[in-house]
CSV table of N, CA and C in Angstrom, one decimal:
chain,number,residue,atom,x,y,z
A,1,UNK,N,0.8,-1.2,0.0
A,1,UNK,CA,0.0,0.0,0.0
A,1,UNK,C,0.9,1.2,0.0
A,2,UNK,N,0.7,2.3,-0.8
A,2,UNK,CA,1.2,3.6,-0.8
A,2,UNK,C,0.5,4.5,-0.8
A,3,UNK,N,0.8,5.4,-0.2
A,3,UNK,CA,0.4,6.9,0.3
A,3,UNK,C,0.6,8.0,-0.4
A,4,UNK,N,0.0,8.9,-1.0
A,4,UNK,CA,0.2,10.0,-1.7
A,4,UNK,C,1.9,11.0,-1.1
A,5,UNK,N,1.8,11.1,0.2
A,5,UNK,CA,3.0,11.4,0.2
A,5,UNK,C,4.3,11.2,1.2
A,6,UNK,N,3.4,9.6,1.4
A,6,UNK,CA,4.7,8.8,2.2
A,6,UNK,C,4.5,7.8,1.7
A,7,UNK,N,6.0,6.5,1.8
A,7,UNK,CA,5.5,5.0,1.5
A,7,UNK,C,4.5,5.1,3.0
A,8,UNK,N,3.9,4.1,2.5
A,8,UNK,CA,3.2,3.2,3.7
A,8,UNK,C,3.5,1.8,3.2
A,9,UNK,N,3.9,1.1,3.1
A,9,UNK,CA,4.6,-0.5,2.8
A,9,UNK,C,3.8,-1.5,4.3
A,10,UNK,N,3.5,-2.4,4.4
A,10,UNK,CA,3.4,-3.4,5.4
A,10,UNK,C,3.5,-4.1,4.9
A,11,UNK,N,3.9,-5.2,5.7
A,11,UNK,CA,3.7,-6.7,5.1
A,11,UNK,C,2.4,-7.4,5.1
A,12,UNK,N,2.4,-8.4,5.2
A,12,UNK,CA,0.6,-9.6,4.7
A,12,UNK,C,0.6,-9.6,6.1
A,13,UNK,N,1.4,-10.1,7.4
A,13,UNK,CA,1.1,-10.6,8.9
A,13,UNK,C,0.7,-9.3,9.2
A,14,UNK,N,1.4,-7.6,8.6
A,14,UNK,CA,0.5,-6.2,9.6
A,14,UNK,C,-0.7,-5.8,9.2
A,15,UNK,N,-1.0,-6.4,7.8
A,15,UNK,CA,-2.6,-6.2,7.3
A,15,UNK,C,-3.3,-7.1,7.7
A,16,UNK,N,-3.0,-8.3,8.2
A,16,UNK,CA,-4.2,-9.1,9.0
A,16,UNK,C,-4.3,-9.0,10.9
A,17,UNK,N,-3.4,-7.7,10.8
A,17,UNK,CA,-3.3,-7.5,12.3
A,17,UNK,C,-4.5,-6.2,12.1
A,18,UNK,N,-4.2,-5.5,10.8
A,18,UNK,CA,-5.1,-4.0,11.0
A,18,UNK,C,-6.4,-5.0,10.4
A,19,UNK,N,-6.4,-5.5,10.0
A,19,UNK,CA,-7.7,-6.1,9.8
A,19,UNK,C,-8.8,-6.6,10.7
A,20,UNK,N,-7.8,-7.7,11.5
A,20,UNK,CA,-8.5,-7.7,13.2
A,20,UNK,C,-9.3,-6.7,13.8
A,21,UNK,N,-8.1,-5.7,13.5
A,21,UNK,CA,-8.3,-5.1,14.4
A,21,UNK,C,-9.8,-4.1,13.8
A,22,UNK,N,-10.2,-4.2,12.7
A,22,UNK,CA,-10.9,-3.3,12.2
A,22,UNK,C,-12.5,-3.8,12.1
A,23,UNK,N,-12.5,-5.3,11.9
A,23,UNK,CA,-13.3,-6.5,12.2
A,23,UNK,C,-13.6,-6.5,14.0
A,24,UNK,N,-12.5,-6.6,14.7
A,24,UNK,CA,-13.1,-6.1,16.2
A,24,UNK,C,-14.0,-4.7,16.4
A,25,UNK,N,-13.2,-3.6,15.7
A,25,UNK,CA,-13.7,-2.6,15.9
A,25,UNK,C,-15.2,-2.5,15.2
A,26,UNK,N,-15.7,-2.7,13.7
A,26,UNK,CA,-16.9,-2.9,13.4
A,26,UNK,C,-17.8,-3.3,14.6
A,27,UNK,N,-17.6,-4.8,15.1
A,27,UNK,CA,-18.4,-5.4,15.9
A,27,UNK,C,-19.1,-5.4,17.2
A,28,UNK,N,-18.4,-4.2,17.7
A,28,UNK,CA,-18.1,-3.5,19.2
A,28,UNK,C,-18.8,-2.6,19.1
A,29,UNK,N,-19.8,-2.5,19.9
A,29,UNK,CA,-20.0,-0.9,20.2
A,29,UNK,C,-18.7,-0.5,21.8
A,30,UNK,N,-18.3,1.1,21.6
A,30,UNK,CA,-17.6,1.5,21.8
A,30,UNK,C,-17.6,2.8,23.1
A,31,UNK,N,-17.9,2.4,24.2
A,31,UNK,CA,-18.2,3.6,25.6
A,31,UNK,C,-17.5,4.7,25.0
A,32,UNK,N,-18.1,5.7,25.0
A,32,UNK,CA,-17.9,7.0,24.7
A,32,UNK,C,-17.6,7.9,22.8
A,33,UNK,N,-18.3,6.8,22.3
A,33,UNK,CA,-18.5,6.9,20.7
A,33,UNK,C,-20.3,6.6,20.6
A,34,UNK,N,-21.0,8.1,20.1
A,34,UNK,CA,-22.4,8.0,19.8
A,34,UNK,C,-22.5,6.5,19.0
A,35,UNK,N,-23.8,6.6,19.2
A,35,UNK,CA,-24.7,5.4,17.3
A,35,UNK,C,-24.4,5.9,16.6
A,36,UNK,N,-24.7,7.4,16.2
A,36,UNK,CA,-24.1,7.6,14.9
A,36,UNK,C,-22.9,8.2,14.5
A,37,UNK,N,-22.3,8.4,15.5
A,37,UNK,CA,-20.8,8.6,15.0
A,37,UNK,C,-19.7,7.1,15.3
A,38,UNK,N,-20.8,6.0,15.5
A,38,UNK,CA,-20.0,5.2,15.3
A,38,UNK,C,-20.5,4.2,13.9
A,39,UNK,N,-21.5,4.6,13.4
A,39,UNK,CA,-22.4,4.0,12.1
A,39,UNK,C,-21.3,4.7,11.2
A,40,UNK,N,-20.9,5.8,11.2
A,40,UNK,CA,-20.1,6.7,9.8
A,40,UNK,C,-19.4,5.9,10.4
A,41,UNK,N,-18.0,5.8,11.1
A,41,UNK,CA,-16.8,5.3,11.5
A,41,UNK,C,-16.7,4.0,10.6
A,42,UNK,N,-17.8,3.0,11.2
A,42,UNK,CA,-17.8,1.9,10.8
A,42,UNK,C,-18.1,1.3,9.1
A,43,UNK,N,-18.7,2.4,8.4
A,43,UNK,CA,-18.8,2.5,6.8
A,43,UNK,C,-17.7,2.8,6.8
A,44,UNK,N,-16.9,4.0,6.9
A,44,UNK,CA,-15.4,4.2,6.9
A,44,UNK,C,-14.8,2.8,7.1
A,45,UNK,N,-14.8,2.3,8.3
A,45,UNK,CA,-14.0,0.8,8.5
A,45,UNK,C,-14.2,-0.2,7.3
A,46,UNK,N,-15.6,-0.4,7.0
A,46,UNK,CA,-15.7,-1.2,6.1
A,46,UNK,C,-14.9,-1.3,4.6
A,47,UNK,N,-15.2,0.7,4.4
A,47,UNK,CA,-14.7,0.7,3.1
A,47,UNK,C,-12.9,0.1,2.9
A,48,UNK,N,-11.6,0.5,4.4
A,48,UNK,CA,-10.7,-0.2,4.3
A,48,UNK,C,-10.2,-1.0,4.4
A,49,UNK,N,-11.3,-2.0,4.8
A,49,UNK,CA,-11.4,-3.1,5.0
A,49,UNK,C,-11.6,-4.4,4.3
A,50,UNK,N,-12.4,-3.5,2.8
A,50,UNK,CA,-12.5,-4.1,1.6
A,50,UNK,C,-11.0,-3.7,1.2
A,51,UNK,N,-10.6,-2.8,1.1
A,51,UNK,CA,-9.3,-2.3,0.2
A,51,UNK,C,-8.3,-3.1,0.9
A,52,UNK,N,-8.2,-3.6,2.2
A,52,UNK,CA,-7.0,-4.7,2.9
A,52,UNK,C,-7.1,-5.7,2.2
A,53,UNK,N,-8.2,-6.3,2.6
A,53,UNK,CA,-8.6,-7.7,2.2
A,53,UNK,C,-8.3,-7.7,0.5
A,54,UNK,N,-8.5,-6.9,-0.5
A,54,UNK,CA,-7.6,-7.0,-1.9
A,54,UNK,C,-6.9,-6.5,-2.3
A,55,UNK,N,-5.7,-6.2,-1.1
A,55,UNK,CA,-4.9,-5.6,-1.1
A,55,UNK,C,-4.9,-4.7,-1.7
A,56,UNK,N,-5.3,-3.3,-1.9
A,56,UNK,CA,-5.6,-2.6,-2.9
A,56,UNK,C,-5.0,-1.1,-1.7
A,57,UNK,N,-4.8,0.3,-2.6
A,57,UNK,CA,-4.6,1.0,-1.7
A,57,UNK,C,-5.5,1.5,-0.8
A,58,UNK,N,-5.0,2.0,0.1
A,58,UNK,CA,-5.8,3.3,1.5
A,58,UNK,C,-5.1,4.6,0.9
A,59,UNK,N,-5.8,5.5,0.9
A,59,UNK,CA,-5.3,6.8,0.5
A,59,UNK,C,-6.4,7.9,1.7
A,60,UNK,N,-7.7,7.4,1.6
A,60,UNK,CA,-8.1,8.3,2.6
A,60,UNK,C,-7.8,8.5,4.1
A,61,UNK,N,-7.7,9.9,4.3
A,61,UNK,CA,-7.1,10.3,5.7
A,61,UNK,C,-8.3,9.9,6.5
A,62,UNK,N,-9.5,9.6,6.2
A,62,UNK,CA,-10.4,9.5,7.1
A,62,UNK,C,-10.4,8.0,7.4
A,63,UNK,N,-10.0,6.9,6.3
A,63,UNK,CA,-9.8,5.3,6.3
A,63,UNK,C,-8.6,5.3,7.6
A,64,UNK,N,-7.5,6.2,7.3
A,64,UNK,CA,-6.5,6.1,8.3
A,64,UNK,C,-6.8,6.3,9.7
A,65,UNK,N,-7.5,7.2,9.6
A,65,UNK,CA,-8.2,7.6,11.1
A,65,UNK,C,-8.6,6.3,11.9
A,66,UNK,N,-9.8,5.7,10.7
A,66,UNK,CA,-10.6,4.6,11.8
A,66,UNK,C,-9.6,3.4,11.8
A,67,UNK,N,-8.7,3.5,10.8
A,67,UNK,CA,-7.9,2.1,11.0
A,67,UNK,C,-6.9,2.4,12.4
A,68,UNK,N,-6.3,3.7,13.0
A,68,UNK,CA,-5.5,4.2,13.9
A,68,UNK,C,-6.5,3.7,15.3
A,69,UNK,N,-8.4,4.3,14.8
A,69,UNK,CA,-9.0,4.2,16.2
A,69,UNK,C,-8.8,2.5,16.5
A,70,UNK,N,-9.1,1.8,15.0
A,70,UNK,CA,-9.2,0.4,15.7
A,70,UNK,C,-8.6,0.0,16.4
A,71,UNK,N,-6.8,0.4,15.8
A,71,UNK,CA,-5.9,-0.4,16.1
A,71,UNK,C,-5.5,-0.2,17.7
A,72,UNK,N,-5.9,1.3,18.3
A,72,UNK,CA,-6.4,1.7,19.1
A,72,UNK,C,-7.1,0.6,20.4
A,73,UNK,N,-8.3,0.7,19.9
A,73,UNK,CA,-8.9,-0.4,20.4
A,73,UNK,C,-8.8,-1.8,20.7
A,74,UNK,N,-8.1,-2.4,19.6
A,74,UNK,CA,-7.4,-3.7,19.1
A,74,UNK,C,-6.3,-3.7,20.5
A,75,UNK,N,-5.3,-2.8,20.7
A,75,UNK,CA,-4.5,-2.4,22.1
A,75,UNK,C,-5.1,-2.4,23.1
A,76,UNK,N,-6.1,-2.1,23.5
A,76,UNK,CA,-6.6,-2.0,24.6
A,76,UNK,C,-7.3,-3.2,25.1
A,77,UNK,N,-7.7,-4.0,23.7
A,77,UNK,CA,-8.2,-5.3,24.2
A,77,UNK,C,-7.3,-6.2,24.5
A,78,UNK,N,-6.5,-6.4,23.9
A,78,UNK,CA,-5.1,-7.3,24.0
A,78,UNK,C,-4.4,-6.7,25.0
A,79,UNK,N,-4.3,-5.7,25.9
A,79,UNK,CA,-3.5,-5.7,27.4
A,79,UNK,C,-4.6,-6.2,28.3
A,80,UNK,N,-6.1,-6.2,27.9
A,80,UNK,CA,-6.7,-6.7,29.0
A,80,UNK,C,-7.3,-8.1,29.3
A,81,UNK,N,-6.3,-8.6,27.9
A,81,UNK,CA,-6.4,-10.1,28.2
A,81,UNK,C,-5.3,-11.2,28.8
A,82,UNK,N,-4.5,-10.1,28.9
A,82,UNK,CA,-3.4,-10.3,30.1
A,82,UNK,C,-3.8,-10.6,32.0
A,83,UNK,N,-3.8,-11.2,31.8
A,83,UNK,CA,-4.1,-11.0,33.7
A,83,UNK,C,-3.1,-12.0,34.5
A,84,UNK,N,-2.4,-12.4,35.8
A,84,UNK,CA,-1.7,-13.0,36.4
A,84,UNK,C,-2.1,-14.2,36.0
A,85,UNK,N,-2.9,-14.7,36.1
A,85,UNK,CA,-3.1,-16.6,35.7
A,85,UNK,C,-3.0,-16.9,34.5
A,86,UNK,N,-3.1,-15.7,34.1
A,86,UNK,CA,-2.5,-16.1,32.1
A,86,UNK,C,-1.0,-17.0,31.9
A,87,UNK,N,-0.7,-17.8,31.3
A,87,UNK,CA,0.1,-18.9,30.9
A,87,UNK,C,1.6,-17.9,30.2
A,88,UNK,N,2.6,-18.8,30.6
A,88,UNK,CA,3.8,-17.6,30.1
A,88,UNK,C,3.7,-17.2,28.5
A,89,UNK,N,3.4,-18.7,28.3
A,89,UNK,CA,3.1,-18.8,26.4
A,89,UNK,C,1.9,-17.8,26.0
A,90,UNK,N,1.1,-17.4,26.7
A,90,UNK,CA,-0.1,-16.6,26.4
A,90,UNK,C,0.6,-15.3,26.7
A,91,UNK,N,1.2,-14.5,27.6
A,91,UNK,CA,1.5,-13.6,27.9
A,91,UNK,C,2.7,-13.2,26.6
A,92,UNK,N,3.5,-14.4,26.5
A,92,UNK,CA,4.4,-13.8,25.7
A,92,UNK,C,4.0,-13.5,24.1
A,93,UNK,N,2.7,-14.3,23.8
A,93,UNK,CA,2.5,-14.5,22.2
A,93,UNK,C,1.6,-12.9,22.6
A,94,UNK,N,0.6,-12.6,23.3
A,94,UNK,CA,0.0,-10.9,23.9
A,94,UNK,C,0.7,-10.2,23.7
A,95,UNK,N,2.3,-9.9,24.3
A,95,UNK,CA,3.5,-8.9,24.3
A,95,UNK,C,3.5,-9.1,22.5
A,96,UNK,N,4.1,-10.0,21.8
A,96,UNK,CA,4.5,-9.9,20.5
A,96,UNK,C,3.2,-9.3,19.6
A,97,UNK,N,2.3,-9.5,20.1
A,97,UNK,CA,1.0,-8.7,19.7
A,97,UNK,C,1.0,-7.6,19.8
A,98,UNK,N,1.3,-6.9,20.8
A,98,UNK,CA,1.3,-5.6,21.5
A,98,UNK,C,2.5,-5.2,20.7
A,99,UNK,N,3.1,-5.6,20.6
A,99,UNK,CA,4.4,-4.6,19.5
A,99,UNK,C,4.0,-4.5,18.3
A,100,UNK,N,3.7,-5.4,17.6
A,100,UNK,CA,3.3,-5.4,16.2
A,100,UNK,C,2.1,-3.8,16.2
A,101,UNK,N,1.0,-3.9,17.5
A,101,UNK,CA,0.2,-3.0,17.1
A,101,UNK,C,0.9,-1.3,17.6
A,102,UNK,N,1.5,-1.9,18.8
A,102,UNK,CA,2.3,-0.5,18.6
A,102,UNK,C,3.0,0.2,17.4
A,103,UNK,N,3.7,-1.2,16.7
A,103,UNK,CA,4.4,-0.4,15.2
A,103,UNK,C,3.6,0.3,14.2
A,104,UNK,N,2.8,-0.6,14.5
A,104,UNK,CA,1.5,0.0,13.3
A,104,UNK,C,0.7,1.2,13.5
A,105,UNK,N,0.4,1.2,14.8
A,105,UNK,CA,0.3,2.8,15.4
A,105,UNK,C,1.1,4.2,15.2
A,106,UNK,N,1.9,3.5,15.5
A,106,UNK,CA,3.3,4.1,15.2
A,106,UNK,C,3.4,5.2,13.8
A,107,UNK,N,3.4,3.6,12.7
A,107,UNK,CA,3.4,4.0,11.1
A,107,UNK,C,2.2,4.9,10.9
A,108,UNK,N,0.9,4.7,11.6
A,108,UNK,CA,-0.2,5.0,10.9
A,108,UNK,C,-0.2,6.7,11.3
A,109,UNK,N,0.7,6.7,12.5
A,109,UNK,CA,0.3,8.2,13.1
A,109,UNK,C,1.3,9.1,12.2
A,110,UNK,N,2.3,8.5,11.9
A,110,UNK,CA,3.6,9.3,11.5
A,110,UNK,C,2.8,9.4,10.1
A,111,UNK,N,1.8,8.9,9.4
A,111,UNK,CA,1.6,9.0,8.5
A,111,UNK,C,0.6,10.0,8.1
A,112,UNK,N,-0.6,10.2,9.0
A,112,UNK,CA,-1.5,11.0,9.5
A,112,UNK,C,-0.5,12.6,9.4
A,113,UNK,N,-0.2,12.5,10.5
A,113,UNK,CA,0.5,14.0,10.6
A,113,UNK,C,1.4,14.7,9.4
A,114,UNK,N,2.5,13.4,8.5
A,114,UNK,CA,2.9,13.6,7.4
A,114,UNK,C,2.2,14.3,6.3
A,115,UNK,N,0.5,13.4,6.4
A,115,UNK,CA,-0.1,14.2,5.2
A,115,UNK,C,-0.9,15.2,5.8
A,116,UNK,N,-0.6,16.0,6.8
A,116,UNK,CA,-1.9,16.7,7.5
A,116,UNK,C,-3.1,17.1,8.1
A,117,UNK,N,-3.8,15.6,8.5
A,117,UNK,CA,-4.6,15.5,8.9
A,117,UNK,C,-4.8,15.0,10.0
């Protein structure tokens, strides 16, 4: 995928990470997001969500937005499936989770601000 005025490159494993995460986010309603500001959101989600799934580009700053809120979200749910009786192997495959979504947060924001929005 490329961006009008940055690469944006991922690989296939960070597009089925923003995908999760955008598939989570659809399905959720969201504490402190109206119905209908979460009905636009979620047509926004869907439309990048077709364009992941055929690999095809994201160019809109607004696609970027909800793919950032998901990924967002996608983070918050995966630290809170961490708890002390969680198994080491569970904790550690969560942590390698939690980085991947941080990178991608990362990329998505530096890319947001790049093109100014």
């Amino acid at each position: 995928m490329k961006s009008d005025k940055n690469d944006f490159s991922i690989s296939s494993e960070e597009i089925e990470y923003i995908i999760a995460a955008l598939n989570l986010f659809i399905t959720n309603n969201i504490d402190g997001i109206s119905q209908e500001k979460k009905h636009d959101d979620n047509i926004i989600a869907l439309s990048a969500l077709r364009k992941l799934n055929a690999r095809e580009t994201v160019k809109s700053g607004e696609e970027y937005r909800v793919m950032l809120a998901a990924l967002y979200y996608f983070l918050i749910t995966v630290n809170r499936s961490i708890t002390p009786i969680c198994t080491v192997e569970f904790k550690q495959e969560a942590q390698n989770k939690l980085a991947v979504i941080n990178y991608l947060i990362s990329k998505i924001e530096r890319l947001i601000h790049a093109n100014g929005n």
